[in-house]
Amino acid sequence: MANDSIDNLARLLAETVPQGLRSVRDDLEKNFRSVLQSGLTKLDLVTREEFAVQEAVLARTREKLDALEQRLADLEPKEPAKKAAKKKAAKKAAQKAAKKSAPKKKVGKKKTG
């Protein structure tokens, strides 16, 4: 916040002091100014210019992210089809291998007691 704004605010606060305390108005105005300045310093605020720069950086980053998301969306339909075909082929190969390696069972009649 600009020093002029802080001075104006301190002056307005000092003017709201009741009549009985008008004699200490100048001291109060200085104290108000000091308290406002230290309070605003603790808030770790940024200037309008710094905010505008970061806003522009964020806008450019958003544009780049949107472009990358679009490129990824253009590539995705091709990739899942290839992956699905590979999975299907791998599953068939695994089933064939399992059939070949599985011991053959003898088929016979059950003995009843």
C-alpha positions as a printed NumPy array, in Angstrom:
array([[  0.   ,   0.   ,   0.   ],
       [  1.364,   3.427,  -0.874],
       [  2.549,   5.706,   1.9  ],
       [ -0.018,   8.316,   0.838],
       [ -2.805,   5.828,   1.418],
       [ -1.422,   4.904,   4.818],
       [ -1.12 ,   8.601,   5.757],
       [ -4.703,   9.276,   4.658],
       [ -6.   ,   6.29 ,   6.584],
       [ -4.072,   7.291,   9.72 ],
       [ -5.451,  10.834,   9.411],
       [ -9.023,   9.509,   9.065],
       [ -8.577,   7.317,  12.122],
       [ -7.196,  10.234,  14.132],
       [-10.189,  12.371,  13.136],
       [-12.564,   9.793,  14.604],
       [-11.038,  10.236,  18.05 ],
       [-13.507,  11.712,  20.593],
       [-13.259,  15.404,  21.511],
       [-11.665,  14.726,  24.898],
       [ -8.651,  13.104,  23.241],
       [ -8.13 ,  15.71 ,  20.506],
       [ -5.112,  17.035,  22.367],
       [ -3.221,  13.815,  21.648],
       [ -4.426,  13.624,  18.05 ],
       [ -0.987,  14.122,  16.482],
       [  0.522,  11.38 ,  18.629],
       [ -2.348,   9.056,  17.804],
       [ -1.993,   9.766,  14.086],
       [  1.715,   8.872,  14.253],
       [  0.909,   5.695,  16.175],
       [ -1.844,   4.764,  13.73 ],
       [  0.55 ,   5.286,  10.829],
       [  3.198,   3.121,  12.516],
       [  0.75 ,   0.334,  13.344],
       [ -0.726,   0.331,   9.84 ],
       [  2.713,   0.269,   8.209],
       [  4.   ,  -2.612,  10.37 ],
       [  0.764,  -4.56 ,   9.979],
       [  0.848,  -4.262,   6.214],
       [  4.526,  -5.227,   6.148],
       [  3.727,  -8.424,   8.053],
       [  1.097,  -9.348,   5.451],
       [  3.832,  -9.874,   2.848],
       [  1.78 ,  -8.246,   0.092],
       [  2.921,  -7.891,  -3.503],
       [  2.696,  -4.809,  -5.66 ],
       [  0.237,  -4.514,  -8.513],
       [  3.163,  -4.724, -10.966],
       [  4.474,  -7.964,  -9.417],
       [  0.97 ,  -9.398,  -9.516],
       [  0.54 ,  -8.444, -13.18 ],
       [  3.844, -10.124, -14.092],
       [  2.863, -13.348, -12.317],
       [ -0.572, -13.217, -13.922],
       [  1.046, -13.004, -17.371],
       [  3.376, -15.899, -16.563],
       [  0.407, -17.966, -15.414],
       [ -1.529, -17.151, -18.598],
       [  1.4  , -18.263, -20.786],
       [  1.79 , -21.432, -18.744],
       [ -1.933, -22.167, -19.094],
       [ -1.699, -21.709, -22.893],
       [  1.251, -24.104, -23.087],
       [ -0.526, -26.643, -20.887],
       [ -3.658, -26.45 , -23.028],
       [ -1.574, -26.977, -26.19 ],
       [  0.183, -29.983, -24.641],
       [ -3.121, -31.461, -23.485],
       [ -4.478, -31.103, -27.025],
       [ -1.404, -32.798, -28.498],
       [ -1.772, -35.619, -25.996],
       [ -5.467, -35.986, -26.812],
       [ -4.574, -36.216, -30.511],
       [ -2.09 , -39.02 , -29.785],
       [ -4.166, -41.   , -27.269],
       [ -6.683, -42.656, -29.641],
       [ -3.838, -44.257, -31.597],
       [ -1.964, -45.573, -28.582],
       [ -4.781, -47.414, -26.779],
       [ -5.631, -49.351, -29.949],
       [ -2.029, -50.534, -30.244],
       [ -1.865, -51.384, -26.565],
       [ -5.173, -53.265, -26.713],
       [ -3.949, -55.295, -29.696],
       [ -0.705, -56.118, -27.889],
       [ -2.601, -57.152, -24.74 ],
       [ -4.925, -59.369, -26.746],
       [ -2.024, -61.054, -28.525],
       [ -0.161, -61.541, -25.247],
       [ -3.248, -63.056, -23.639],
       [ -3.676, -65.532, -26.505],
       [ -0.011, -66.483, -26.335],
       [ -0.28 , -67.007, -22.568],
       [ -3.354, -69.193, -23.019],
       [ -1.593, -71.326, -25.651],
       [  1.464, -71.683, -23.442],
       [ -0.717, -72.662, -20.485],
       [ -2.482, -75.337, -22.53 ],
       [  0.797, -76.827, -23.729],
       [  2.398, -76.92 , -20.297],
       [ -0.649, -78.14 , -18.384],
       [ -0.543, -81.875, -17.59 ],
       [ -3.115, -83.869, -19.471],
       [ -5.756, -85.498, -17.377],
       [ -6.849, -89.026, -17.974],
       [-10.479, -89.293, -18.612],
       [-12.032, -92.291, -17.025],
       [-15.066, -93.527, -15.274],
       [-15.508, -92.778, -11.655],
       [-15.566, -95.708,  -9.354],
       [-18.621, -95.874,  -7.278],
       [-18.48 , -97.548,  -3.947]])
